[in-house]
Amino acid sequence: MISTSAAWLAFFLFAGVMTYAGIRDVATMTISNRLVVFLVIAFAVLAPAAGLSFDTITSSIVVASIVLACTFVLFAAGWIGGGDAKLLPVAVLWLGAELALPFVLYTSVIGAALTLGLLQLRRAPLPLVLKKNAWSKRLLDRETGIPYGAAMAPAALLLLPESHWCSAFL
């Protein structure tokens, strides 16, 4: 019974936190270190409680570590933000090694669409209603980066039903 309850808790916790991270990244252009640390700790507690095998947990950690190394190279090159460099591997940790590549691909495709959309919006004059909001001014500023947390969230939600968390209750 605990494994099913822990799997359900993990499923909804991860979905909620990723949704929050995506919305928060759009609003503030930041992904909190506390949020990333919370996800790591929650995984460490919920993965064994949900009955994930040692091999599944280990492979998730190994692949997430490789992704972390890659994202920090991208961060050092100035191609992605620090929050994105931390959230992507933590999402891989949660989704598992087998979904790492689809997650990165989904994030890339959604991120490309987001980037093209924001670049188009940034070319147009800012409507008066958006000029009053600090978050929209920041988001639509041509000097601001792209909030990739907003691409990672839907990518994670699309793949979450295929993850090992669902095997406990499907």
Backbone as JSON Lines, residues from 0, in Angstrom:
{"i":0,"aa":"M","n":[0.82,-1.2,0.0],"ca":[0.0,0.0,0.0],"c":[0.86,1.26,0.0]}
{"i":1,"aa":"I","n":[1.96,1.24,0.76],"ca":[2.79,2.44,0.8],"c":[3.39,2.74,-0.56]}
{"i":2,"aa":"S","n":[3.74,1.72,-1.33],"ca":[4.35,1.99,-2.63],"c":[3.37,2.68,-3.57]}
{"i":3,"aa":"T","n":[2.12,2.27,-3.57],"ca":[1.12,2.91,-4.42],"c":[0.87,4.34,-3.97]}
{"i":4,"aa":"S","n":[0.73,4.55,-2.68],"ca":[0.51,5.91,-2.15],"c":[1.7,6.81,-2.44]}
{"i":5,"aa":"A","n":[2.91,6.28,-2.26],"ca":[4.11,7.07,-2.53],"c":[4.22,7.4,-4.01]}
{"i":6,"aa":"A","n":[3.85,6.47,-4.88],"ca":[3.9,6.71,-6.31],"c":[2.9,7.8,-6.72]}
{"i":7,"aa":"W","n":[1.69,7.73,-6.16],"ca":[0.7,8.78,-6.44],"c":[1.19,10.14,-5.93]}
{"i":8,"aa":"L","n":[1.71,10.15,-4.72],"ca":[2.25,11.39,-4.16],"c":[3.36,11.94,-5.04]}
{"i":9,"aa":"A","n":[4.28,11.08,-5.45],"ca":[5.39,11.51,-6.31],"c":[4.88,12.05,-7.64]}
{"i":10,"aa":"F","n":[3.92,11.35,-8.22],"ca":[3.33,11.76,-9.5],"c":[2.79,13.19,-9.41]}
{"i":11,"aa":"F","n":[1.94,13.42,-8.43],"ca":[1.31,14.74,-8.31],"c":[2.28,15.81,-7.8]}
{"i":12,"aa":"L","n":[3.19,15.43,-6.94],"ca":[4.19,16.38,-6.45],"c":[5.07,16.86,-7.59]}
{"i":13,"aa":"F","n":[5.6,15.93,-8.37],"ca":[6.46,16.31,-9.48],"c":[5.7,17.14,-10.51]}
{"i":14,"aa":"A","n":[4.49,16.73,-10.84],"ca":[3.68,17.49,-11.8],"c":[3.42,18.91,-11.3]}
{"i":15,"aa":"G","n":[3.08,19.03,-10.03],"ca":[2.81,20.35,-9.46],"c":[4.04,21.23,-9.39]}
{"i":16,"aa":"V","n":[5.15,20.66,-8.97],"ca":[6.38,21.45,-8.85],"c":[6.89,21.87,-10.23]}
{"i":17,"aa":"M","n":[6.82,21.0,-11.2],"ca":[7.25,21.38,-12.55],"c":[6.35,22.46,-13.14]}
{"i":18,"aa":"T","n":[5.05,22.36,-12.91],"ca":[4.14,23.4,-13.37],"c":[4.47,24.73,-12.7]}
{"i":19,"aa":"Y","n":[4.67,24.68,-11.4],"ca":[5.05,25.89,-10.66],"c":[6.36,26.47,-11.2]}
{"i":20,"aa":"A","n":[7.34,25.62,-11.44],"ca":[8.64,26.09,-11.94],"c":[8.49,26.78,-13.3]}
{"i":21,"aa":"G","n":[7.68,26.2,-14.17],"ca":[7.46,26.8,-15.48],"c":[6.79,28.15,-15.39]}
{"i":22,"aa":"I","n":[5.76,28.25,-14.57],"ca":[5.05,29.53,-14.4],"c":[5.96,30.56,-13.74]}
{"i":23,"aa":"R","n":[6.67,30.12,-12.73],"ca":[7.58,31.03,-12.0],"c":[8.71,31.52,-12.91]}
{"i":24,"aa":"D","n":[9.2,30.66,-13.78],"ca":[10.26,31.06,-14.71],"c":[9.75,32.12,-15.68]}
{"i":25,"aa":"V","n":[8.53,31.99,-16.15],"ca":[7.95,33.01,-17.03],"c":[7.8,34.33,-16.28]}
{"i":26,"aa":"A","n":[7.34,34.26,-15.04],"ca":[7.06,35.47,-14.26],"c":[8.33,36.17,-13.76]}
{"i":27,"aa":"T","n":[9.36,35.4,-13.41],"ca":[10.53,36.01,-12.77],"c":[11.84,35.77,-13.5]}
{"i":28,"aa":"M","n":[11.84,34.88,-14.48],"ca":[13.05,34.48,-15.2],"c":[14.07,33.83,-14.27]}
{"i":29,"aa":"T","n":[13.56,33.17,-13.22],"ca":[14.44,32.45,-12.3],"c":[13.81,31.11,-11.93]}
{"i":30,"aa":"I","n":[14.68,30.16,-11.62],"ca":[14.27,28.88,-11.07],"c":[15.02,28.74,-9.76]}
{"i":31,"aa":"S","n":[14.28,28.69,-8.7],"ca":[14.84,28.7,-7.35],"c":[15.71,27.48,-7.06]}
{"i":32,"aa":"N","n":[16.84,27.72,-6.4],"ca":[17.68,26.62,-5.93],"c":[16.91,25.75,-4.94]}
{"i":33,"aa":"R","n":[16.09,26.38,-4.1],"ca":[15.3,25.64,-3.11],"c":[14.35,24.66,-3.78]}
{"i":34,"aa":"L","n":[13.78,25.06,-4.89],"ca":[12.87,24.19,-5.62],"c":[13.63,22.97,-6.15]}
{"i":35,"aa":"V","n":[14.82,23.19,-6.69],"ca":[15.63,22.1,-7.23],"c":[16.06,21.15,-6.1]}
{"i":36,"aa":"V","n":[16.5,21.71,-4.99],"ca":[16.91,20.9,-3.84],"c":[15.72,20.12,-3.3]}
{"i":37,"aa":"F","n":[14.56,20.77,-3.23],"ca":[13.35,20.08,-2.77],"c":[13.05,18.87,-3.65]}
{"i":38,"aa":"L","n":[13.15,19.03,-4.97],"ca":[12.88,17.9,-5.87],"c":[13.88,16.76,-5.67]}
{"i":39,"aa":"V","n":[15.14,17.1,-5.45],"ca":[16.15,16.05,-5.22],"c":[15.84,15.29,-3.94]}
{"i":40,"aa":"I","n":[15.54,16.02,-2.87],"ca":[15.23,15.37,-1.58],"c":[13.95,14.55,-1.69]}
{"i":41,"aa":"A","n":[12.94,15.1,-2.34],"ca":[11.67,14.37,-2.5],"c":[11.89,13.09,-3.3]}
{"i":42,"aa":"F","n":[12.73,13.14,-4.32],"ca":[13.03,11.93,-5.07],"c":[13.71,10.89,-4.18]}
{"i":43,"aa":"A","n":[14.69,11.35,-3.39],"ca":[15.43,10.43,-2.51],"c":[14.51,9.74,-1.51]}
{"i":44,"aa":"V","n":[13.46,10.43,-1.08],"ca":[12.52,9.85,-0.13],"c":[11.47,8.99,-0.83]}
{"i":45,"aa":"L","n":[10.9,9.51,-1.92],"ca":[9.76,8.85,-2.55],"c":[10.13,7.69,-3.47]}
{"i":46,"aa":"A","n":[11.3,7.73,-4.09],"ca":[11.67,6.64,-5.0],"c":[11.71,5.29,-4.3]}
{"i":47,"aa":"P","n":[12.42,5.16,-3.17],"ca":[12.39,3.87,-2.47],"c":[11.01,3.55,-1.89]}
{"i":48,"aa":"A","n":[10.32,4.57,-1.38],"ca":[8.99,4.34,-0.8],"c":[7.99,3.87,-1.85]}
{"i":49,"aa":"A","n":[8.17,4.32,-3.11],"ca":[7.27,3.91,-4.18],"c":[7.64,2.55,-4.76]}
{"i":50,"aa":"G","n":[8.72,1.98,-4.25],"ca":[9.11,0.65,-4.69],"c":[9.96,0.63,-5.95]}
{"i":51,"aa":"L","n":[10.56,1.76,-6.32],"ca":[11.45,1.75,-7.48],"c":[12.65,0.87,-7.16]}
{"i":52,"aa":"S","n":[13.08,0.11,-8.12],"ca":[14.2,-0.8,-7.89],"c":[15.51,-0.02,-7.75]}
{"i":53,"aa":"F","n":[16.48,-0.67,-7.14],"ca":[17.81,-0.08,-6.99],"c":[18.39,0.27,-8.35]}
{"i":54,"aa":"D","n":[18.21,-0.61,-9.34],"ca":[18.72,-0.36,-10.69],"c":[18.06,0.86,-11.33]}
{"i":55,"aa":"T","n":[16.75,0.99,-11.14],"ca":[16.03,2.14,-11.7],"c":[16.52,3.43,-11.06]}
{"i":56,"aa":"I","n":[16.65,3.44,-9.75],"ca":[17.12,4.63,-9.05],"c":[18.54,4.96,-9.47]}
{"i":57,"aa":"T","n":[19.4,3.95,-9.51],"ca":[20.8,4.17,-9.88],"c":[20.94,4.69,-11.31]}
{"i":58,"aa":"S","n":[20.22,4.09,-12.24],"ca":[20.32,4.54,-13.63],"c":[19.78,5.97,-13.78]}
{"i":59,"aa":"S","n":[18.75,6.31,-13.02],"ca":[18.23,7.68,-13.05],"c":[19.28,8.67,-12.55]}
{"i":60,"aa":"I","n":[19.97,8.3,-11.48],"ca":[21.0,9.17,-10.91],"c":[22.17,9.33,-11.89]}
{"i":61,"aa":"V","n":[22.59,8.23,-12.49],"ca":[23.72,8.29,-13.42],"c":[23.39,9.17,-14.63]}
{"i":62,"aa":"V","n":[22.24,8.94,-15.24],"ca":[21.86,9.72,-16.42],"c":[21.64,11.19,-16.04]}
{"i":63,"aa":"A","n":[21.01,11.45,-14.91],"ca":[20.82,12.83,-14.46],"c":[22.16,13.51,-14.22]}
{"i":64,"aa":"S","n":[23.14,12.78,-13.71],"ca":[24.48,13.34,-13.49],"c":[25.16,13.7,-14.81]}
{"i":65,"aa":"I","n":[24.99,12.86,-15.8],"ca":[25.54,13.15,-17.13],"c":[24.88,14.38,-17.71]}
{"i":66,"aa":"V","n":[23.56,14.46,-17.58],"ca":[22.82,15.63,-18.07],"c":[23.26,16.89,-17.32]}
{"i":67,"aa":"L","n":[23.48,16.77,-16.01],"ca":[23.96,17.91,-15.22],"c":[25.31,18.41,-15.75]}
{"i":68,"aa":"A","n":[26.22,17.5,-16.04],"ca":[27.52,17.89,-16.58],"c":[27.35,18.61,-17.92]}
{"i":69,"aa":"C","n":[26.47,18.09,-18.76],"ca":[26.23,18.71,-20.07],"c":[25.59,20.09,-19.93]}
{"i":70,"aa":"T","n":[24.61,20.22,-19.02],"ca":[23.95,21.52,-18.88],"c":[24.88,22.56,-18.27]}
{"i":71,"aa":"F","n":[25.82,22.13,-17.44],"ca":[26.75,23.11,-16.89],"c":[27.76,23.57,-17.94]}
{"i":72,"aa":"V","n":[28.07,22.72,-18.9],"ca":[28.89,23.16,-20.03],"c":[28.12,24.2,-20.84]}
{"i":73,"aa":"L","n":[26.84,23.93,-21.09],"ca":[26.0,24.89,-21.81],"c":[25.85,26.2,-21.04]}
{"i":74,"aa":"F","n":[25.72,26.11,-19.72],"ca":[25.65,27.3,-18.88],"c":[26.95,28.09,-18.94]}
{"i":75,"aa":"A","n":[28.08,27.4,-18.83],"ca":[29.39,28.07,-18.87],"c":[29.6,28.77,-20.21]}
{"i":76,"aa":"A","n":[29.04,28.21,-21.28],"ca":[29.14,28.82,-22.6],"c":[28.16,29.99,-22.76]}
{"i":77,"aa":"G","n":[27.24,30.15,-21.81],"ca":[26.28,31.24,-21.88],"c":[25.06,30.92,-22.72]}
{"i":78,"aa":"W","n":[24.85,29.64,-23.02],"ca":[23.74,29.27,-23.88],"c":[22.44,29.01,-23.12]}
{"i":79,"aa":"I","n":[22.53,28.68,-21.84],"ca":[21.33,28.49,-21.02],"c":[21.57,29.13,-19.65]}
{"i":80,"aa":"G","n":[20.5,29.38,-18.94],"ca":[20.6,29.96,-17.61],"c":[20.93,28.91,-16.56]}
{"i":81,"aa":"G","n":[21.36,29.37,-15.41],"ca":[21.74,28.48,-14.32],"c":[20.57,27.66,-13.79]}
{"i":82,"aa":"G","n":[19.41,28.27,-13.68],"ca":[18.23,27.53,-13.22],"c":[17.85,26.42,-14.18]}
{"i":83,"aa":"D","n":[17.93,26.72,-15.47],"ca":[17.65,25.7,-16.48],"c":[18.66,24.57,-16.4]}
{"i":84,"aa":"A","n":[19.92,24.93,-16.14],"ca":[20.99,23.93,-16.05],"c":[20.8,23.0,-14.86]}
{"i":85,"aa":"K","n":[20.07,23.45,-13.85],"ca":[19.8,22.6,-12.68],"c":[18.47,21.86,-12.8]}
{"i":86,"aa":"L","n":[17.45,22.51,-13.34],"ca":[16.13,21.9,-13.41],"c":[16.08,20.75,-14.42]}
{"i":87,"aa":"L","n":[16.76,20.89,-15.54],"ca":[16.72,19.84,-16.56],"c":[17.22,18.5,-16.02]}
{"i":88,"aa":"P","n":[18.39,18.43,-15.38],"ca":[18.82,17.13,-14.85],"c":[17.94,16.6,-13.72]}
{"i":89,"aa":"V","n":[17.37,17.48,-12.92],"ca":[16.49,17.02,-11.85],"c":[15.21,16.43,-12.45]}
{"i":90,"aa":"A","n":[14.72,17.03,-13.51],"ca":[13.55,16.45,-14.2],"c":[13.9,15.09,-14.79]}
{"i":91,"aa":"V","n":[15.1,14.96,-15.34],"ca":[15.55,13.66,-15.86],"c":[15.62,12.64,-14.72]}
{"i":92,"aa":"L","n":[16.12,13.07,-13.57],"ca":[16.17,12.19,-12.4],"c":[14.78,11.62,-12.11]}
{"i":93,"aa":"W","n":[13.79,12.47,-12.1],"ca":[12.42,12.06,-11.79],"c":[11.8,11.2,-12.89]}
{"i":94,"aa":"L","n":[12.04,11.57,-14.13],"ca":[11.42,10.84,-15.24],"c":[12.09,9.5,-15.51]}
{"i":95,"aa":"G","n":[13.36,9.4,-15.2],"ca":[14.09,8.15,-15.37],"c":[14.95,8.14,-16.61]}
{"i":96,"aa":"A","n":[15.93,7.24,-16.6],"ca":[16.91,7.15,-17.67],"c":[16.26,6.9,-19.03]}
{"i":97,"aa":"E","n":[15.24,6.06,-19.05],"ca":[14.62,5.7,-20.33],"c":[13.86,6.85,-20.98]}
{"i":98,"aa":"L","n":[13.48,7.85,-20.21],"ca":[12.76,9.0,-20.76],"c":[13.64,10.24,-20.89]}
{"i":99,"aa":"A","n":[14.93,10.11,-20.61],"ca":[15.83,11.27,-20.67],"c":[15.89,11.87,-22.06]}
{"i":100,"aa":"L","n":[16.14,11.05,-23.05],"ca":[16.24,11.56,-24.43],"c":[14.92,12.13,-24.92]}
{"i":101,"aa":"P","n":[13.79,11.42,-24.75],"ca":[12.52,12.05,-25.17],"c":[12.26,13.36,-24.44]}
{"i":102,"aa":"F","n":[12.61,13.42,-23.15],"ca":[12.39,14.67,-22.41],"c":[13.23,15.81,-22.98]}
{"i":103,"aa":"V","n":[14.49,15.56,-23.26],"ca":[15.34,16.6,-23.83],"c":[14.82,17.0,-25.21]}
{"i":104,"aa":"L","n":[14.37,16.04,-26.01],"ca":[13.83,16.36,-27.33],"c":[12.53,17.16,-27.23]}
{"i":105,"aa":"Y","n":[11.62,16.74,-26.38],"ca":[10.36,17.48,-26.19],"c":[10.65,18.89,-25.69]}
{"i":106,"aa":"T","n":[11.57,19.01,-24.73],"ca":[11.93,20.33,-24.21],"c":[12.5,21.19,-25.33]}
{"i":107,"aa":"S","n":[13.32,20.61,-26.18],"ca":[13.92,21.36,-27.28],"c":[12.87,21.86,-28.27]}
{"i":108,"aa":"V","n":[11.94,20.99,-28.62],"ca":[10.9,21.37,-29.58],"c":[9.98,22.44,-28.98]}
{"i":109,"aa":"I","n":[9.53,22.22,-27.76],"ca":[8.67,23.2,-27.1],"c":[9.44,24.5,-26.88]}
{"i":110,"aa":"G","n":[10.71,24.38,-26.49],"ca":[11.55,25.56,-26.29],"c":[11.78,26.35,-27.57]}
{"i":111,"aa":"A","n":[11.93,25.64,-28.69],"ca":[12.09,26.33,-29.97],"c":[10.82,27.1,-30.33]}
{"i":112,"aa":"A","n":[9.67,26.48,-30.13],"ca":[8.4,27.17,-30.39],"c":[8.24,28.38,-29.46]}
{"i":113,"aa":"L","n":[8.6,28.2,-28.19],"ca":[8.53,29.3,-27.23],"c":[9.47,30.44,-27.65]}
{"i":114,"aa":"T","n":[10.68,30.08,-28.05],"ca":[11.66,31.08,-28.47],"c":[11.17,31.85,-29.69]}
{"i":115,"aa":"L","n":[10.68,31.14,-30.7],"ca":[10.18,31.82,-31.89],"c":[8.99,32.72,-31.57]}
{"i":116,"aa":"G","n":[8.1,32.23,-30.71],"ca":[6.95,33.05,-30.31],"c":[7.37,34.3,-29.56]}
{"i":117,"aa":"L","n":[8.29,34.15,-28.62],"ca":[8.75,35.31,-27.86],"c":[9.52,36.29,-28.74]}
{"i":118,"aa":"L","n":[10.31,35.79,-29.66],"ca":[11.03,36.69,-30.57],"c":[10.06,37.5,-31.41]}
{"i":119,"aa":"Q","n":[8.98,36.86,-31.86],"ca":[7.96,37.58,-32.61],"c":[7.27,38.63,-31.75]}
{"i":120,"aa":"L","n":[6.89,38.23,-30.52],"ca":[6.24,39.18,-29.62],"c":[7.15,40.35,-29.27]}
{"i":121,"aa":"R","n":[8.43,40.07,-29.15],"ca":[9.39,41.12,-28.77],"c":[9.63,42.12,-29.9]}
{"i":122,"aa":"R","n":[9.27,41.77,-31.11],"ca":[9.41,42.69,-32.24],"c":[8.27,43.7,-32.28]}
{"i":123,"aa":"A","n":[7.14,43.33,-31.73],"ca":[5.94,44.17,-31.78],"c":[5.97,45.17,-30.64]}
{"i":124,"aa":"P","n":[5.28,46.29,-30.81],"ca":[5.18,47.23,-29.69],"c":[4.4,46.59,-28.53]}
{"i":125,"aa":"L","n":[4.83,46.9,-27.34],"ca":[4.21,46.32,-26.14],"c":[2.86,47.0,-25.89]}
{"i":126,"aa":"P","n":[1.77,46.2,-25.83],"ca":[0.45,46.79,-25.53],"c":[0.46,47.46,-24.16]}
{"i":127,"aa":"L","n":[-0.37,48.49,-24.01],"ca":[-0.41,49.27,-22.78],"c":[-0.66,48.4,-21.56]}
{"i":128,"aa":"V","n":[-1.55,47.43,-21.67],"ca":[-1.88,46.58,-20.53],"c":[-0.65,45.78,-20.07]}
{"i":129,"aa":"L","n":[0.23,45.42,-20.98],"ca":[1.43,44.66,-20.63],"c":[2.56,45.57,-20.13]}
{"i":130,"aa":"K","n":[2.51,46.85,-20.49],"ca":[3.54,47.78,-20.02],"c":[3.45,48.02,-18.52]}
{"i":131,"aa":"K","n":[2.29,47.76,-17.95],"ca":[2.07,48.01,-16.52],"c":[2.6,46.87,-15.65]}
{"i":132,"aa":"N","n":[2.82,45.7,-16.22],"ca":[3.25,44.54,-15.45],"c":[4.76,44.35,-15.57]}
{"i":133,"aa":"A","n":[5.43,44.27,-14.43],"ca":[6.89,44.09,-14.44],"c":[7.28,42.78,-15.1]}
{"i":134,"aa":"W","n":[6.51,41.72,-14.83],"ca":[6.88,40.42,-15.39],"c":[6.76,40.39,-16.91]}
{"i":135,"aa":"S","n":[5.72,41.02,-17.46],"ca":[5.56,41.0,-18.91],"c":[6.57,41.91,-19.59]}
{"i":136,"aa":"K","n":[6.9,43.03,-18.95],"ca":[7.95,43.9,-19.5],"c":[9.27,43.15,-19.55]}
{"i":137,"aa":"R","n":[9.58,42.42,-18.48],"ca":[10.83,41.66,-18.42],"c":[10.82,40.54,-19.45]}
{"i":138,"aa":"L","n":[9.71,39.81,-19.56],"ca":[9.6,38.69,-20.48],"c":[9.72,39.15,-21.93]}
{"i":139,"aa":"L","n":[9.15,40.29,-22.24],"ca":[9.12,40.77,-23.62],"c":[10.27,41.71,-23.95]}
{"i":140,"aa":"D","n":[11.16,41.94,-23.0],"ca":[12.34,42.76,-23.25],"c":[13.29,42.0,-24.18]}
{"i":141,"aa":"R","n":[13.77,42.67,-25.2],"ca":[14.64,42.02,-26.19],"c":[15.97,41.56,-25.6]}
{"i":142,"aa":"E","n":[16.37,42.11,-24.48],"ca":[17.63,41.74,-23.84],"c":[17.48,40.55,-22.88]}
{"i":143,"aa":"T","n":[16.25,40.15,-22.62],"ca":[15.99,39.05,-21.68],"c":[16.11,37.71,-22.39]}
{"i":144,"aa":"G","n":[16.54,36.7,-21.66],"ca":[16.65,35.36,-22.22],"c":[15.29,34.7,-22.37]}
{"i":145,"aa":"I","n":[15.33,33.42,-22.61],"ca":[14.11,32.63,-22.8],"c":[13.89,31.77,-21.55]}
{"i":146,"aa":"P","n":[12.69,31.8,-20.97],"ca":[12.42,31.0,-19.77],"c":[12.19,29.53,-20.11]}
{"i":147,"aa":"Y","n":[13.28,28.77,-20.19],"ca":[13.18,27.38,-20.61],"c":[12.46,26.49,-19.6]}
{"i":148,"aa":"G","n":[12.28,26.96,-18.36],"ca":[11.45,26.22,-17.43],"c":[10.04,26.07,-17.97]}
{"i":149,"aa":"A","n":[9.61,27.06,-18.76],"ca":[8.29,27.03,-19.37],"c":[8.22,25.99,-20.49]}
{"i":150,"aa":"A","n":[9.35,25.56,-21.0],"ca":[9.37,24.47,-21.99],"c":[9.54,23.12,-21.3]}
{"i":151,"aa":"M","n":[10.31,23.11,-20.2],"ca":[10.53,21.85,-19.48],"c":[9.26,21.34,-18.81]}
{"i":152,"aa":"A","n":[8.44,22.25,-18.3],"ca":[7.23,21.84,-17.57],"c":[6.28,21.03,-18.45]}
{"i":153,"aa":"P","n":[5.87,21.54,-19.61],"ca":[4.96,20.71,-20.42],"c":[5.62,19.44,-20.96]}
{"i":154,"aa":"A","n":[6.93,19.5,-21.24],"ca":[7.62,18.3,-21.7],"c":[7.57,17.22,-20.61]}
{"i":155,"aa":"A","n":[7.82,17.62,-19.37],"ca":[7.77,16.67,-18.24],"c":[6.35,16.13,-18.06]}
{"i":156,"aa":"L","n":[5.36,16.99,-18.16],"ca":[3.97,16.55,-17.97],"c":[3.53,15.61,-19.08]}
{"i":157,"aa":"L","n":[4.02,15.81,-20.28],"ca":[3.67,14.91,-21.39],"c":[4.25,13.51,-21.18]}
{"i":158,"aa":"L","n":[5.43,13.44,-20.59],"ca":[6.11,12.15,-20.41],"c":[5.82,11.48,-19.07]}
{"i":159,"aa":"L","n":[5.36,12.22,-18.1],"ca":[5.14,11.67,-16.77],"c":[4.26,10.42,-16.76]}
{"i":160,"aa":"P","n":[3.19,10.35,-17.55],"ca":[2.39,9.11,-17.55],"c":[3.14,7.88,-18.05]}
{"i":161,"aa":"E","n":[4.24,8.07,-18.76],"ca":[5.05,6.95,-19.25],"c":[6.16,6.57,-18.26]}
{"i":162,"aa":"S","n":[6.27,7.3,-17.18],"ca":[7.38,7.12,-16.25],"c":[7.17,5.94,-15.31]}
{"i":163,"aa":"H","n":[8.23,5.6,-14.61],"ca":[8.19,4.5,-13.64],"c":[7.23,4.78,-12.48]}
{"i":164,"aa":"W","n":[6.89,6.03,-12.26],"ca":[5.95,6.35,-11.16],"c":[4.59,5.74,-11.43]}
{"i":165,"aa":"C","n":[4.2,5.68,-12.69],"ca":[2.88,5.17,-13.03],"c":[2.8,3.65,-13.0]}
{"i":166,"aa":"S","n":[3.93,2.97,-13.08],"ca":[3.89,1.51,-13.08],"c":[3.38,0.95,-11.75]}
{"i":167,"aa":"A","n":[3.46,1.75,-10.7],"ca":[2.99,1.3,-9.38],"c":[1.47,1.3,-9.28]}
{"i":168,"aa":"F","n":[0.8,2.13,-10.12],"ca":[-0.65,2.19,-9.98],"c":[-1.4,1.95,-11.28]}
{"i":169,"aa":"L","n":[-0.72,1.59,-12.34],"ca":[-1.43,1.27,-13.59],"c":[-1.48,-0.21,-13.83]}
